[in-house]
mmCIF file with all atom_site columns, C-alpha atoms in Angstrom:
data_model
loop_
_atom_site.group_PDB
_atom_site.id
_atom_site.type_symbol
_atom_site.label_atom_id
_atom_site.label_alt_id
_atom_site.label_comp_id
_atom_site.label_asym_id
_atom_site.label_entity_id
_atom_site.label_seq_id
_atom_site.pdbx_PDB_ins_code
_atom_site.Cartn_x
_atom_site.Cartn_y
_atom_site.Cartn_z
_atom_site.occupancy
_atom_site.B_iso_or_equiv
_atom_site.pdbx_formal_charge
_atom_site.auth_seq_id
_atom_site.auth_comp_id
_atom_site.auth_asym_id
_atom_site.auth_atom_id
_atom_site.pdbx_PDB_model_num
ATOM 1   C CA . UNK A 1 1   ? -18.091 -6.864  18.088  1.00 46.00 ? 158 UNK A CA 1
ATOM 2   C CA . UNK A 1 2   ? -16.014 -9.622  16.509  1.00 51.00 ? 159 UNK A CA 1
ATOM 3   C CA . UNK A 1 3   ? -12.308 -8.941  16.307  1.00 63.00 ? 160 UNK A CA 1
ATOM 4   C CA . UNK A 1 4   ? -9.424  -10.979 15.049  1.00 71.00 ? 161 UNK A CA 1
ATOM 5   C CA . UNK A 1 5   ? -6.913  -11.431 17.810  1.00 71.00 ? 162 UNK A CA 1
ATOM 6   C CA . UNK A 1 6   ? -3.166  -11.881 17.750  1.00 66.00 ? 163 UNK A CA 1
ATOM 7   C CA . UNK A 1 7   ? -1.769  -13.988 14.958  1.00 76.00 ? 164 UNK A CA 1
ATOM 8   C CA . UNK A 1 8   ? -5.143  -14.240 13.189  1.00 83.00 ? 165 UNK A CA 1
ATOM 9   C CA . UNK A 1 9   ? -4.618  -10.670 11.887  1.00 82.00 ? 166 UNK A CA 1
ATOM 10  C CA . UNK A 1 10  ? -1.236  -11.647 10.492  1.00 83.00 ? 167 UNK A CA 1
ATOM 11  C CA . UNK A 1 11  ? -2.633  -14.820 8.912   1.00 86.00 ? 168 UNK A CA 1
ATOM 12  C CA . UNK A 1 12  ? -5.598  -13.003 7.369   1.00 89.00 ? 169 UNK A CA 1
ATOM 13  C CA . UNK A 1 13  ? -3.328  -10.381 5.799   1.00 89.00 ? 170 UNK A CA 1
ATOM 14  C CA . UNK A 1 14  ? -1.090  -13.185 4.527   1.00 88.00 ? 171 UNK A CA 1
ATOM 15  C CA . UNK A 1 15  ? -4.051  -14.742 2.697   1.00 91.00 ? 172 UNK A CA 1
ATOM 16  C CA . UNK A 1 16  ? -5.006  -11.402 1.147   1.00 92.00 ? 173 UNK A CA 1
ATOM 17  C CA . UNK A 1 17  ? -1.407  -10.726 0.201   1.00 90.00 ? 174 UNK A CA 1
ATOM 18  C CA . UNK A 1 18  ? -1.365  -14.082 -1.603  1.00 89.00 ? 175 UNK A CA 1
ATOM 19  C CA . UNK A 1 19  ? -4.350  -13.025 -3.728  1.00 89.00 ? 176 UNK A CA 1
ATOM 20  C CA . UNK A 1 20  ? -2.647  -9.737  -4.574  1.00 90.00 ? 177 UNK A CA 1
ATOM 21  C CA . UNK A 1 21  ? 0.719   -11.355 -5.324  1.00 90.00 ? 178 UNK A CA 1
ATOM 22  C CA . UNK A 1 22  ? -0.971  -13.899 -7.581  1.00 88.00 ? 179 UNK A CA 1
ATOM 23  C CA . UNK A 1 23  ? -2.368  -11.095 -9.709  1.00 88.00 ? 180 UNK A CA 1
ATOM 24  C CA . UNK A 1 24  ? 0.846   -9.098  -9.944  1.00 85.00 ? 181 UNK A CA 1
ATOM 25  C CA . UNK A 1 25  ? 1.857   -10.609 -13.285 1.00 83.00 ? 182 UNK A CA 1
ATOM 26  C CA . UNK A 1 26  ? -1.624  -11.127 -14.771 1.00 88.00 ? 183 UNK A CA 1
ATOM 27  C CA . UNK A 1 27  ? -3.499  -8.170  -13.330 1.00 90.00 ? 184 UNK A CA 1
ATOM 28  C CA . UNK A 1 28  ? -6.494  -7.968  -11.007 1.00 89.00 ? 185 UNK A CA 1
ATOM 29  C CA . UNK A 1 29  ? -9.846  -6.459  -11.961 1.00 91.00 ? 186 UNK A CA 1
ATOM 30  C CA . UNK A 1 30  ? -11.253 -3.452  -10.134 1.00 91.00 ? 187 UNK A CA 1
ATOM 31  C CA . UNK A 1 31  ? -13.890 -5.427  -8.223  1.00 93.00 ? 188 UNK A CA 1
ATOM 32  C CA . UNK A 1 32  ? -11.386 -7.964  -6.907  1.00 92.00 ? 189 UNK A CA 1
ATOM 33  C CA . UNK A 1 33  ? -8.971  -5.193  -5.901  1.00 94.00 ? 190 UNK A CA 1
ATOM 34  C CA . UNK A 1 34  ? -11.748 -3.380  -4.041  1.00 95.00 ? 191 UNK A CA 1
ATOM 35  C CA . UNK A 1 35  ? -12.816 -6.575  -2.281  1.00 94.00 ? 192 UNK A CA 1
ATOM 36  C CA . UNK A 1 36  ? -9.232  -7.302  -1.177  1.00 94.00 ? 193 UNK A CA 1
ATOM 37  C CA . UNK A 1 37  ? -8.837  -3.729  0.130   1.00 94.00 ? 194 UNK A CA 1
ATOM 38  C CA . UNK A 1 38  ? -12.178 -3.955  1.965   1.00 94.00 ? 195 UNK A CA 1
ATOM 39  C CA . UNK A 1 39  ? -11.158 -7.263  3.567   1.00 93.00 ? 196 UNK A CA 1
ATOM 40  C CA . UNK A 1 40  ? -7.769  -5.835  4.573   1.00 92.00 ? 197 UNK A CA 1
ATOM 41  C CA . UNK A 1 41  ? -9.556  -2.816  6.014   1.00 90.00 ? 198 UNK A CA 1
ATOM 42  C CA . UNK A 1 42  ? -11.678 -5.103  8.166   1.00 87.00 ? 199 UNK A CA 1
ATOM 43  C CA . UNK A 1 43  ? -8.555  -6.901  9.399   1.00 86.00 ? 200 UNK A CA 1
ATOM 44  C CA . UNK A 1 44  ? -6.907  -3.582  10.256  1.00 84.00 ? 201 UNK A CA 1
ATOM 45  C CA . UNK A 1 45  ? -9.872  -2.453  12.360  1.00 79.00 ? 202 UNK A CA 1
ATOM 46  C CA . UNK A 1 46  ? -9.186  -5.250  14.818  1.00 71.00 ? 203 UNK A CA 1
ATOM 47  C CA . UNK A 1 47  ? -7.447  -4.745  18.139  1.00 70.00 ? 204 UNK A CA 1
ATOM 48  C CA . UNK A 1 48  ? -3.769  -3.921  17.497  1.00 67.00 ? 205 UNK A CA 1
ATOM 49  C CA . UNK A 1 49  ? -2.915  -4.441  21.182  1.00 70.00 ? 206 UNK A CA 1
ATOM 50  C CA . UNK A 1 50  ? -3.646  -8.144  20.826  1.00 71.00 ? 207 UNK A CA 1
ATOM 51  C CA . UNK A 1 51  ? -0.545  -8.504  18.640  1.00 74.00 ? 208 UNK A CA 1
ATOM 52  C CA . UNK A 1 52  ? 2.853   -9.512  19.919  1.00 78.00 ? 209 UNK A CA 1
ATOM 53  C CA . UNK A 1 53  ? 5.745   -7.311  18.783  1.00 80.00 ? 210 UNK A CA 1
ATOM 54  C CA . UNK A 1 54  ? 6.740   -9.997  16.259  1.00 83.00 ? 211 UNK A CA 1
ATOM 55  C CA . UNK A 1 55  ? 3.212   -10.325 14.872  1.00 80.00 ? 212 UNK A CA 1
ATOM 56  C CA . UNK A 1 56  ? 2.874   -6.530  14.762  1.00 80.00 ? 213 UNK A CA 1
ATOM 57  C CA . UNK A 1 57  ? 6.007   -6.277  12.608  1.00 82.00 ? 214 UNK A CA 1
ATOM 58  C CA . UNK A 1 58  ? 4.636   -8.965  10.296  1.00 84.00 ? 215 UNK A CA 1
ATOM 59  C CA . UNK A 1 59  ? 1.293   -7.141  10.009  1.00 84.00 ? 216 UNK A CA 1
ATOM 60  C CA . UNK A 1 60  ? 3.123   -3.899  9.144   1.00 86.00 ? 217 UNK A CA 1
ATOM 61  C CA . UNK A 1 61  ? 5.219   -5.667  6.517   1.00 87.00 ? 218 UNK A CA 1
ATOM 62  C CA . UNK A 1 62  ? 2.128   -7.473  5.257   1.00 88.00 ? 219 UNK A CA 1
ATOM 63  C CA . UNK A 1 63  ? 0.236   -4.224  4.700   1.00 90.00 ? 220 UNK A CA 1
ATOM 64  C CA . UNK A 1 64  ? 3.174   -2.792  2.736   1.00 91.00 ? 221 UNK A CA 1
ATOM 65  C CA . UNK A 1 65  ? 3.518   -5.959  0.629   1.00 92.00 ? 222 UNK A CA 1
ATOM 66  C CA . UNK A 1 66  ? -0.235  -6.108  0.033   1.00 93.00 ? 223 UNK A CA 1
ATOM 67  C CA . UNK A 1 67  ? -0.263  -2.482  -1.149  1.00 93.00 ? 224 UNK A CA 1
ATOM 68  C CA . UNK A 1 68  ? 2.747   -3.068  -3.413  1.00 93.00 ? 225 UNK A CA 1
ATOM 69  C CA . UNK A 1 69  ? 1.342   -6.256  -4.922  1.00 93.00 ? 226 UNK A CA 1
ATOM 70  C CA . UNK A 1 70  ? -2.187  -4.942  -5.388  1.00 94.00 ? 227 UNK A CA 1
ATOM 71  C CA . UNK A 1 71  ? -0.943  -1.612  -6.740  1.00 93.00 ? 228 UNK A CA 1
ATOM 72  C CA . UNK A 1 72  ? 1.360   -3.400  -9.181  1.00 92.00 ? 229 UNK A CA 1
ATOM 73  C CA . UNK A 1 73  ? -1.468  -5.733  -10.243 1.00 92.00 ? 230 UNK A CA 1
ATOM 74  C CA . UNK A 1 74  ? -3.595  -2.670  -11.020 1.00 93.00 ? 231 UNK A CA 1
ATOM 75  C CA . UNK A 1 75  ? -0.891  -1.430  -13.391 1.00 93.00 ? 232 UNK A CA 1
ATOM 76  C CA . UNK A 1 76  ? -0.684  -4.593  -15.487 1.00 90.00 ? 233 UNK A CA 1
ATOM 77  C CA . UNK A 1 77  ? -1.236  -3.393  -19.050 1.00 88.00 ? 234 UNK A CA 1
ATOM 78  C CA . UNK A 1 78  ? -1.387  0.279   -18.062 1.00 90.00 ? 235 UNK A CA 1
ATOM 79  C CA . UNK A 1 79  ? 0.293   2.910   -20.199 1.00 90.00 ? 236 UNK A CA 1
ATOM 80  C CA . UNK A 1 80  ? 2.138   5.936   -18.876 1.00 89.00 ? 237 UNK A CA 1
ATOM 81  C CA . UNK A 1 81  ? -0.148  8.850   -18.215 1.00 88.00 ? 238 UNK A CA 1
ATOM 82  C CA . UNK A 1 82  ? -3.231  6.674   -17.739 1.00 88.00 ? 239 UNK A CA 1
ATOM 83  C CA . UNK A 1 83  ? -5.488  7.705   -14.859 1.00 87.00 ? 240 UNK A CA 1
ATOM 84  C CA . UNK A 1 84  ? -4.402  6.329   -11.495 1.00 88.00 ? 241 UNK A CA 1
ATOM 85  C CA . UNK A 1 85  ? -6.127  3.222   -10.181 1.00 91.00 ? 242 UNK A CA 1
ATOM 86  C CA . UNK A 1 86  ? -7.588  3.817   -6.729  1.00 93.00 ? 243 UNK A CA 1
ATOM 87  C CA . UNK A 1 87  ? -9.089  1.521   -4.152  1.00 92.00 ? 244 UNK A CA 1
ATOM 88  C CA . UNK A 1 88  ? -10.396 3.036   -0.941  1.00 92.00 ? 245 UNK A CA 1
ATOM 89  C CA . UNK A 1 89  ? -11.860 1.754   2.294   1.00 92.00 ? 246 UNK A CA 1
ATOM 90  C CA . UNK A 1 90  ? -12.406 3.124   5.797   1.00 90.00 ? 247 UNK A CA 1
ATOM 91  C CA . UNK A 1 91  ? -8.973  1.934   6.950   1.00 88.00 ? 248 UNK A CA 1
ATOM 92  C CA . UNK A 1 92  ? -6.770  1.325   3.886   1.00 92.00 ? 249 UNK A CA 1
ATOM 93  C CA . UNK A 1 93  ? -6.401  3.289   0.640   1.00 93.00 ? 250 UNK A CA 1
ATOM 94  C CA . UNK A 1 94  ? -4.174  2.289   -2.276  1.00 94.00 ? 251 UNK A CA 1
ATOM 95  C CA . UNK A 1 95  ? -3.440  4.225   -5.461  1.00 93.00 ? 252 UNK A CA 1
ATOM 96  C CA . UNK A 1 96  ? -1.148  3.290   -8.306  1.00 93.00 ? 253 UNK A CA 1
ATOM 97  C CA . UNK A 1 97  ? -0.092  5.098   -11.436 1.00 93.00 ? 254 UNK A CA 1
ATOM 98  C CA . UNK A 1 98  ? 2.381   4.816   -14.298 1.00 93.00 ? 255 UNK A CA 1
ATOM 99  C CA . UNK A 1 99  ? 3.911   8.112   -15.328 1.00 91.00 ? 256 UNK A CA 1
ATOM 100 C CA . UNK A 1 100 ? 6.528   9.428   -17.698 1.00 90.00 ? 257 UNK A CA 1
ATOM 101 C CA . UNK A 1 101 ? 9.701   9.993   -15.660 1.00 89.00 ? 258 UNK A CA 1
ATOM 102 C CA . UNK A 1 102 ? 9.714   13.733  -16.309 1.00 89.00 ? 259 UNK A CA 1
ATOM 103 C CA . UNK A 1 103 ? 6.159   14.053  -14.995 1.00 90.00 ? 260 UNK A CA 1
ATOM 104 C CA . UNK A 1 104 ? 7.275   12.899  -11.546 1.00 89.00 ? 261 UNK A CA 1
ATOM 105 C CA . UNK A 1 105 ? 10.093  15.391  -11.013 1.00 89.00 ? 262 UNK A CA 1
ATOM 106 C CA . UNK A 1 106 ? 8.992   17.729  -8.233  1.00 90.00 ? 263 UNK A CA 1
ATOM 107 C CA . UNK A 1 107 ? 5.371   16.627  -8.654  1.00 90.00 ? 264 UNK A CA 1
ATOM 108 C CA . UNK A 1 108 ? 2.697   16.530  -5.970  1.00 90.00 ? 265 UNK A CA 1
ATOM 109 C CA . UNK A 1 109 ? 1.049   13.130  -6.154  1.00 89.00 ? 266 UNK A CA 1
ATOM 110 C CA . UNK A 1 110 ? -2.161  12.700  -4.136  1.00 87.00 ? 267 UNK A CA 1
ATOM 111 C CA . UNK A 1 111 ? -2.901  9.438   -2.368  1.00 85.00 ? 268 UNK A CA 1
ATOM 112 C CA . UNK A 1 112 ? -6.170  7.559   -2.832  1.00 86.00 ? 269 UNK A CA 1
ATOM 113 C CA . UNK A 1 113 ? -9.130  8.792   -0.833  1.00 83.00 ? 270 UNK A CA 1
ATOM 114 C CA . UNK A 1 114 ? -7.766  12.330  -0.602  1.00 79.00 ? 271 UNK A CA 1
ATOM 115 C CA . UNK A 1 115 ? -5.721  11.505  2.496   1.00 72.00 ? 272 UNK A CA 1
ATOM 116 C CA . UNK A 1 116 ? -2.190  12.688  2.048   1.00 78.00 ? 273 UNK A CA 1
ATOM 117 C CA . UNK A 1 117 ? 0.195   12.183  -0.810  1.00 84.00 ? 274 UNK A CA 1
ATOM 118 C CA . UNK A 1 118 ? 3.819   12.796  -1.657  1.00 88.00 ? 275 UNK A CA 1
ATOM 119 C CA . UNK A 1 119 ? 5.914   15.439  -3.324  1.00 90.00 ? 276 UNK A CA 1
ATOM 120 C CA . UNK A 1 120 ? 8.582   13.745  -5.370  1.00 90.00 ? 277 UNK A CA 1
ATOM 121 C CA . UNK A 1 121 ? 12.044  15.302  -5.332  1.00 90.00 ? 278 UNK A CA 1
ATOM 122 C CA . UNK A 1 122 ? 13.659  16.862  -8.379  1.00 90.00 ? 279 UNK A CA 1
ATOM 123 C CA . UNK A 1 123 ? 16.661  14.614  -7.618  1.00 89.00 ? 280 UNK A CA 1
ATOM 124 C CA . UNK A 1 124 ? 14.722  11.693  -9.071  1.00 87.00 ? 281 UNK A CA 1
ATOM 125 C CA . UNK A 1 125 ? 15.954  12.932  -12.443 1.00 86.00 ? 282 UNK A CA 1
ATOM 126 C CA . UNK A 1 126 ? 19.443  11.628  -11.707 1.00 88.00 ? 283 UNK A CA 1
ATOM 127 C CA . UNK A 1 127 ? 18.002  8.274   -10.606 1.00 88.00 ? 284 UNK A CA 1
ATOM 128 C CA . UNK A 1 128 ? 16.010  7.975   -13.835 1.00 87.00 ? 285 UNK A CA 1
ATOM 129 C CA . UNK A 1 129 ? 19.047  9.019   -15.893 1.00 87.00 ? 286 UNK A CA 1
ATOM 130 C CA . UNK A 1 130 ? 21.183  6.371   -14.190 1.00 88.00 ? 287 UNK A CA 1
ATOM 131 C CA . UNK A 1 131 ? 18.523  3.735   -14.918 1.00 86.00 ? 288 UNK A CA 1
ATOM 132 C CA . UNK A 1 132 ? 18.593  4.650   -18.590 1.00 83.00 ? 289 UNK A CA 1
ATOM 133 C CA . UNK A 1 133 ? 15.879  5.181   -21.157 1.00 83.00 ? 290 UNK A CA 1
ATOM 134 C CA . UNK A 1 134 ? 15.386  1.461   -21.700 1.00 84.00 ? 291 UNK A CA 1
ATOM 135 C CA . UNK A 1 135 ? 14.364  0.982   -18.063 1.00 84.00 ? 292 UNK A CA 1
ATOM 136 C CA . UNK A 1 136 ? 12.002  3.952   -17.943 1.00 87.00 ? 293 UNK A CA 1
ATOM 137 C CA . UNK A 1 137 ? 10.618  4.163   -21.492 1.00 87.00 ? 294 UNK A CA 1
ATOM 138 C CA . UNK A 1 138 ? 7.363   2.429   -20.534 1.00 88.00 ? 295 UNK A CA 1
ATOM 139 C CA . UNK A 1 139 ? 6.957   4.698   -17.519 1.00 89.00 ? 296 UNK A CA 1
ATOM 140 C CA . UNK A 1 140 ? 7.681   4.712   -13.818 1.00 90.00 ? 297 UNK A CA 1
ATOM 141 C CA . UNK A 1 141 ? 5.260   3.011   -11.429 1.00 92.00 ? 298 UNK A CA 1
ATOM 142 C CA . UNK A 1 142 ? 4.234   4.725   -8.219  1.00 91.00 ? 299 UNK A CA 1
ATOM 143 C CA . UNK A 1 143 ? 2.138   2.940   -5.573  1.00 92.00 ? 300 UNK A CA 1
ATOM 144 C CA . UNK A 1 144 ? 0.937   4.936   -2.549  1.00 92.00 ? 301 UNK A CA 1
ATOM 145 C CA . UNK A 1 145 ? -0.999  3.660   0.411   1.00 91.00 ? 302 UNK A CA 1
ATOM 146 C CA . UNK A 1 146 ? -2.444  5.249   3.502   1.00 89.00 ? 303 UNK A CA 1
ATOM 147 C CA . UNK A 1 147 ? -3.653  3.525   6.636   1.00 88.00 ? 304 UNK A CA 1
ATOM 148 C CA . UNK A 1 148 ? -6.106  5.095   9.083   1.00 84.00 ? 305 UNK A CA 1
ATOM 149 C CA . UNK A 1 149 ? -4.152  4.013   12.173  1.00 76.00 ? 306 UNK A CA 1
ATOM 150 C CA . UNK A 1 150 ? -0.463  4.359   12.783  1.00 73.00 ? 307 UNK A CA 1
ATOM 151 C CA . UNK A 1 151 ? 0.883   0.849   12.275  1.00 70.00 ? 308 UNK A CA 1
ATOM 152 C CA . UNK A 1 152 ? 4.113   1.793   14.025  1.00 65.00 ? 309 UNK A CA 1
ATOM 153 C CA . UNK A 1 153 ? 2.577   3.154   17.231  1.00 64.00 ? 310 UNK A CA 1
ATOM 154 C CA . UNK A 1 154 ? 3.680   1.557   20.486  1.00 55.00 ? 311 UNK A CA 1
ATOM 155 C CA . UNK A 1 155 ? 1.602   -1.378  21.675  1.00 48.00 ? 312 UNK A CA 1
ATOM 156 C CA . UNK A 1 156 ? 0.494   0.444   24.810  1.00 52.00 ? 313 UNK A CA 1
ATOM 157 C CA . UNK A 1 157 ? 0.959   3.965   26.049  1.00 47.00 ? 314 UNK A CA 1
ATOM 158 C CA . UNK A 1 158 ? 2.826   6.687   24.232  1.00 43.00 ? 315 UNK A CA 1
ATOM 159 C CA . UNK A 1 159 ? 1.559   8.904   21.487  1.00 41.00 ? 316 UNK A CA 1
ATOM 160 C CA . UNK A 1 160 ? 0.539   7.258   18.257  1.00 41.00 ? 317 UNK A CA 1
ATOM 161 C CA . UNK A 1 161 ? 1.795   10.238  16.306  1.00 38.00 ? 318 UNK A CA 1
ATOM 162 C CA . UNK A 1 162 ? 5.268   10.027  17.831  1.00 33.00 ? 319 UNK A CA 1
ATOM 163 C CA . UNK A 1 163 ? 6.313   6.872   16.004  1.00 34.00 ? 320 UNK A CA 1
ATOM 164 C CA . UNK A 1 164 ? 6.196   8.119   12.421  1.00 34.00 ? 321 UNK A CA 1
ATOM 165 C CA . UNK A 1 165 ? 3.949   6.783   9.699   1.00 37.00 ? 322 UNK A CA 1
ATOM 166 C CA . UNK A 1 166 ? 4.134   4.149   6.947   1.00 40.00 ? 323 UNK A CA 1
#
């Protein structure tokens, strides 16, 4: 089986992140988003133990940036309350939605692919109030991503579940 080793994983994610970042202001169509997620999924199925600690940190940051950029690109032109955009793959799932601020207070928001989600705290109300109506009138964007493997697990040994999750 072919596997990207070491820095090639980091470089591949960097290329995909560039595609996603480029579409952040103009938007990215569903097919392109799905293709980027599928390619990132393939990169993430490679051997994580071939990464140095420095490269591993860059891969982790790259996955987060890719999810943020691609999720934001999916929301270009979206209106609050519109159905969430979802892109799923065997290794990486990304969902993004734009909601009215009040709809997020204490809400359970599922992640793409039915794997996890978040419950937003009621305290977000004070954050939205401090931001003001002008900042939140078009809605609040929420991008969630899940990764099949724990990106923060130790390189060798130890329990993958003991290091937290992204």
